[in-house]
Short mmCIF file of N, CA and C in Angstrom, two decimals:
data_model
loop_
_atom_site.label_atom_id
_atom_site.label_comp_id
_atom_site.label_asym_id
_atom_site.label_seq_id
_atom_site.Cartn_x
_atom_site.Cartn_y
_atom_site.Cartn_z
N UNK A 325 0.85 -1.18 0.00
CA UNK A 325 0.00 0.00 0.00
C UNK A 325 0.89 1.24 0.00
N UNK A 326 0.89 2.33 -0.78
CA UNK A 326 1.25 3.18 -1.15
C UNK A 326 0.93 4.55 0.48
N UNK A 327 2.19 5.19 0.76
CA UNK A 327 2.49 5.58 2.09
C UNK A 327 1.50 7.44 1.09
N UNK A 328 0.41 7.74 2.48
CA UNK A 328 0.10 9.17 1.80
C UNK A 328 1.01 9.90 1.90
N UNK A 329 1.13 10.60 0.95
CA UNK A 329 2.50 11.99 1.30
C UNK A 329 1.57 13.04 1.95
N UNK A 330 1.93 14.07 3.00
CA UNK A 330 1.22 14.88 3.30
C UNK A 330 1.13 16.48 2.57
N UNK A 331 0.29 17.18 2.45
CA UNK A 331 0.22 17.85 1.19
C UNK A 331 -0.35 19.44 2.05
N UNK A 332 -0.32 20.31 1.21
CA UNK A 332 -1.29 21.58 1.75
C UNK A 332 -2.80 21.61 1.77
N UNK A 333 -3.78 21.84 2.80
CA UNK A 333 -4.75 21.26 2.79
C UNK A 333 -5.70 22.65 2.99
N UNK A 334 -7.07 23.31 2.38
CA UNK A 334 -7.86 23.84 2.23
C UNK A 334 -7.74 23.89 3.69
N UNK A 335 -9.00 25.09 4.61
CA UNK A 335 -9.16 25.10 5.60
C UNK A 335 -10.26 24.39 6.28
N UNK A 336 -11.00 24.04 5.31
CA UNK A 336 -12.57 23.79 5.47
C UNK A 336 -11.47 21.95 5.90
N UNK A 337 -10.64 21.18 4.66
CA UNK A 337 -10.47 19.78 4.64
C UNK A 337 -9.67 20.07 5.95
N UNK A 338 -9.04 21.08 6.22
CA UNK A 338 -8.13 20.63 7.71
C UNK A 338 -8.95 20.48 9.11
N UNK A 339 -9.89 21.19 8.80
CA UNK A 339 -11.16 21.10 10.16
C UNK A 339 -11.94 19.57 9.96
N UNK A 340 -12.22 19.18 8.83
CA UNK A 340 -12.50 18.09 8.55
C UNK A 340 -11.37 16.80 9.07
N UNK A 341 -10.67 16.95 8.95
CA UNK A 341 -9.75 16.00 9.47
C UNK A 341 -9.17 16.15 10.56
N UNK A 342 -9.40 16.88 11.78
CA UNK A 342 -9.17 17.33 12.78
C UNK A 342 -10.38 17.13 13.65
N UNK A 343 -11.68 17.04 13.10
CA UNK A 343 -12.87 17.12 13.62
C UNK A 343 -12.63 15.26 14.69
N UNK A 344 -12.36 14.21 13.98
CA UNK A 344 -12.50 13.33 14.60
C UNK A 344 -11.40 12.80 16.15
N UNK A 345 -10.78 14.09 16.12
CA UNK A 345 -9.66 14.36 17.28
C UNK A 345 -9.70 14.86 18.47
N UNK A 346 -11.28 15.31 17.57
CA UNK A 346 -11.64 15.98 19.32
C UNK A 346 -11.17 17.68 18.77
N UNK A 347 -10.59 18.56 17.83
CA UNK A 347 -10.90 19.93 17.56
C UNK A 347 -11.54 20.37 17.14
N UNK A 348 -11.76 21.79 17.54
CA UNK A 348 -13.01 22.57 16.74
C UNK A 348 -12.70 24.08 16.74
N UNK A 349 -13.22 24.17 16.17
CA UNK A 349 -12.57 25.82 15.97
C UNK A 349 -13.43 26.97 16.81
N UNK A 350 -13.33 27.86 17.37
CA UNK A 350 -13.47 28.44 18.66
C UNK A 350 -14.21 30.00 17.93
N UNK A 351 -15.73 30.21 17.30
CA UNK A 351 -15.81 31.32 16.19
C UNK A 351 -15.73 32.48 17.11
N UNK A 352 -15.80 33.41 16.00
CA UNK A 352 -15.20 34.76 16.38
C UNK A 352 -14.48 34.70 17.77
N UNK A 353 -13.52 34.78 17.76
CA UNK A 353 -12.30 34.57 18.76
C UNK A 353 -10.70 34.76 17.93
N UNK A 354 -9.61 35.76 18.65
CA UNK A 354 -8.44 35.44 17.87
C UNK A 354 -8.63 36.78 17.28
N UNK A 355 -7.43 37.62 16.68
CA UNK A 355 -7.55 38.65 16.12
C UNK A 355 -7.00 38.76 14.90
N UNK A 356 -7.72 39.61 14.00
CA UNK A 356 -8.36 39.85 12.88
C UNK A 356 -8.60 38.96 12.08
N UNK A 357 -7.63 38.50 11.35
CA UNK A 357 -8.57 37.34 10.26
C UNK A 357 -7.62 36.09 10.89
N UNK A 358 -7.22 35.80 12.31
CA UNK A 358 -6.93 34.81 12.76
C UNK A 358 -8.00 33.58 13.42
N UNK A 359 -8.42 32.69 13.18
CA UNK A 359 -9.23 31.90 14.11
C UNK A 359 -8.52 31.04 14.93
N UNK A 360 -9.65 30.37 16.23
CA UNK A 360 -8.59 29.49 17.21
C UNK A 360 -9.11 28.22 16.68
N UNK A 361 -8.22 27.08 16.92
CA UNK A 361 -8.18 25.50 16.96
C UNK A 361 -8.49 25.53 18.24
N UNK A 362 -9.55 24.63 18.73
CA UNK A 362 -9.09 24.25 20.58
C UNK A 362 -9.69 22.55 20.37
N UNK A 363 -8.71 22.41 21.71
CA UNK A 363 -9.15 20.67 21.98
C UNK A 363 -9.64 20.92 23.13
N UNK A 364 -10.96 20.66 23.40
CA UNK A 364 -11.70 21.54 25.04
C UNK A 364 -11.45 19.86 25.79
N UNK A 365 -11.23 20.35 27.02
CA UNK A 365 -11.34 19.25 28.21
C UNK A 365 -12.22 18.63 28.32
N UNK A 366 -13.67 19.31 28.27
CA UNK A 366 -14.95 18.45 28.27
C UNK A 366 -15.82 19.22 27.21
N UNK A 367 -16.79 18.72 27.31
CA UNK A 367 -17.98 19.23 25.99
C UNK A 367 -18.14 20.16 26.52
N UNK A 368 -18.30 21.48 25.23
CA UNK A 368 -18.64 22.64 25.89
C UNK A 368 -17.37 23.47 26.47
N UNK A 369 -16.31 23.17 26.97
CA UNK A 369 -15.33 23.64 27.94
C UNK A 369 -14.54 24.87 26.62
N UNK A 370 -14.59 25.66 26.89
CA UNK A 370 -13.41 27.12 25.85
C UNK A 370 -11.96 26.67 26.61
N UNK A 371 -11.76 25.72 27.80
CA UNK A 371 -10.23 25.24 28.00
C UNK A 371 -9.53 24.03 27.59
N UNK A 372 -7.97 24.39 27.43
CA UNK A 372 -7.65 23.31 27.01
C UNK A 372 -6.49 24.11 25.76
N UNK A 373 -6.09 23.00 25.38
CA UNK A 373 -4.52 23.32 24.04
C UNK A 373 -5.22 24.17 23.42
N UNK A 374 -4.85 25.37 22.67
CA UNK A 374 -5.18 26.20 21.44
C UNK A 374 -4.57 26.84 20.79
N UNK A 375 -4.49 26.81 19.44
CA UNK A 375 -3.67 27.03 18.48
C UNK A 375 -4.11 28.23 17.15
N UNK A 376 -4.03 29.62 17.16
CA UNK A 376 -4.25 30.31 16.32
C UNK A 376 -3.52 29.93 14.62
N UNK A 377 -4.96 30.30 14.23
CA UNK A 377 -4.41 29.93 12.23
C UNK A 377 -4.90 31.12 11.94
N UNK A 378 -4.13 31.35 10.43
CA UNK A 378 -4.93 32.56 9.50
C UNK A 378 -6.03 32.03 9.12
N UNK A 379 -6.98 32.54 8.73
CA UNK A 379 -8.16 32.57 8.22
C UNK A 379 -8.44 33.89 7.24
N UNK A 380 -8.85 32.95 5.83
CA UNK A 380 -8.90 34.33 4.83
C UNK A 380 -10.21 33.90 3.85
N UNK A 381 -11.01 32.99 4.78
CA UNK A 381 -12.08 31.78 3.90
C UNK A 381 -12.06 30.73 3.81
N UNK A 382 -12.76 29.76 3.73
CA UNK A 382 -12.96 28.31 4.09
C UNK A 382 -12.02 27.55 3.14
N UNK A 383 -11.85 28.35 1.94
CA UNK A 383 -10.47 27.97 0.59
C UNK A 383 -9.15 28.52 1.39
N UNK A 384 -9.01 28.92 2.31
CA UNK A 384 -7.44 29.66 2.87
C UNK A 384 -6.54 27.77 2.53
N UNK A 385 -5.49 28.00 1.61
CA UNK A 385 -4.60 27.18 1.76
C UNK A 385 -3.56 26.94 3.27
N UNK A 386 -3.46 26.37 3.97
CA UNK A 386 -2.84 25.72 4.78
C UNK A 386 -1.32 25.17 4.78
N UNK A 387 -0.41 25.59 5.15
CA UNK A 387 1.08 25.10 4.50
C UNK A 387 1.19 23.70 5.38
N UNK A 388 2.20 22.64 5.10
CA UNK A 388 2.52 21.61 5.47
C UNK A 388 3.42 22.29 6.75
N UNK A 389 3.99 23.51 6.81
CA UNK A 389 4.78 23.66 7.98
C UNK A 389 3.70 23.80 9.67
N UNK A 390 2.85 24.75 9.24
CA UNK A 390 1.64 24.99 9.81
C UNK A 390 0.63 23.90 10.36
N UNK A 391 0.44 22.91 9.61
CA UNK A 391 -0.15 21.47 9.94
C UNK A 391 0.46 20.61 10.30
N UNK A 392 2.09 20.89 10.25
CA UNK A 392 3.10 19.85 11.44
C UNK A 392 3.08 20.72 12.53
N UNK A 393 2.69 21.82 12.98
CA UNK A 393 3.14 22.59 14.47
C UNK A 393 1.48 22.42 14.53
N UNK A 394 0.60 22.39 14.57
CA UNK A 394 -0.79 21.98 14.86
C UNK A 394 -0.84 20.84 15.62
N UNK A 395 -0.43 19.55 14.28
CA UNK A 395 -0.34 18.38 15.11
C UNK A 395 0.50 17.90 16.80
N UNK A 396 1.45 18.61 16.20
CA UNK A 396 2.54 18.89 17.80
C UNK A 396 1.47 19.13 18.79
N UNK A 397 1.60 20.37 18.25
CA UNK A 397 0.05 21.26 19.58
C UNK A 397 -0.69 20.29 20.54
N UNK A 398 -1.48 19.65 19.27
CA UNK A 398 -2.49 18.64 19.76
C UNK A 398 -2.27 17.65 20.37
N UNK A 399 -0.89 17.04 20.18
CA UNK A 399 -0.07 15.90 20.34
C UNK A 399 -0.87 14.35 18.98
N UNK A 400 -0.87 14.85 18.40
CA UNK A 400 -1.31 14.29 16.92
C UNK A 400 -0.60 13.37 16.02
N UNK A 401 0.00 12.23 16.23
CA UNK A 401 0.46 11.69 15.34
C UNK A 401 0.57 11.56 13.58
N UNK A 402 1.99 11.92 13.09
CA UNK A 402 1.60 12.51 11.41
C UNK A 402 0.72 11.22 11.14
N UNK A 403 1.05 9.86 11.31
CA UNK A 403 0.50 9.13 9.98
C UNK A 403 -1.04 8.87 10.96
N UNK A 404 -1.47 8.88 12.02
CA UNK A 404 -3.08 9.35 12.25
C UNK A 404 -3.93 9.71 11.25
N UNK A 405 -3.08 10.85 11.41
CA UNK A 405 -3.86 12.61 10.58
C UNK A 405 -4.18 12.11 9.07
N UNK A 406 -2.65 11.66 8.42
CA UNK A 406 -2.53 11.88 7.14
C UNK A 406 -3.43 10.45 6.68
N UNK A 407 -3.58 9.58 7.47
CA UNK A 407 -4.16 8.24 6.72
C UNK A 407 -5.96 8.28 6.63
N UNK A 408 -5.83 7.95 5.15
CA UNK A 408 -7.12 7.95 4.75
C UNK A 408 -8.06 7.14 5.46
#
């Protein structure tokens, strides 16, 4: 089986693939066209790891440098994330 390479990912597909980790994005919060990532402690909870991204639209490209210091953040294993 062919290993995924990890690639630059839309903002909308990085929330999508982050969603089953337990993140969510924290709306209007973060300044100006920054939004937050958070992994909340319990349902509902605004505490816990959080990680500011640009945000410029649900198309904002995402760099591979940016989605390896995320995963860190989260404590996220690459081939987790990246496997289909």
């Amino acid at each position: 089986m062919a290993k995924l390479q990890p690639r630059h990912l839309k903002y909308r597909e990085l929330l999508y693939k982050l969603a089953p980790f337990g993140i969510i994005e924290v709306p209007s919060r973060g300044k100006g066209s920054e939004r937050i990532l958070i992994k909340p402690q319990a349902p509902g909870s605004l505490k816990g790891p959080q990680y500011p991204i640009k945000h410029h639209g649900a198309g904002t490209e995402i760099s591979i440098p940016v989605i390896k210091a995320i995963l860190r953040r989260f404590n996220i294993g690459p081939e987790e994330f990246w496997k289909e």
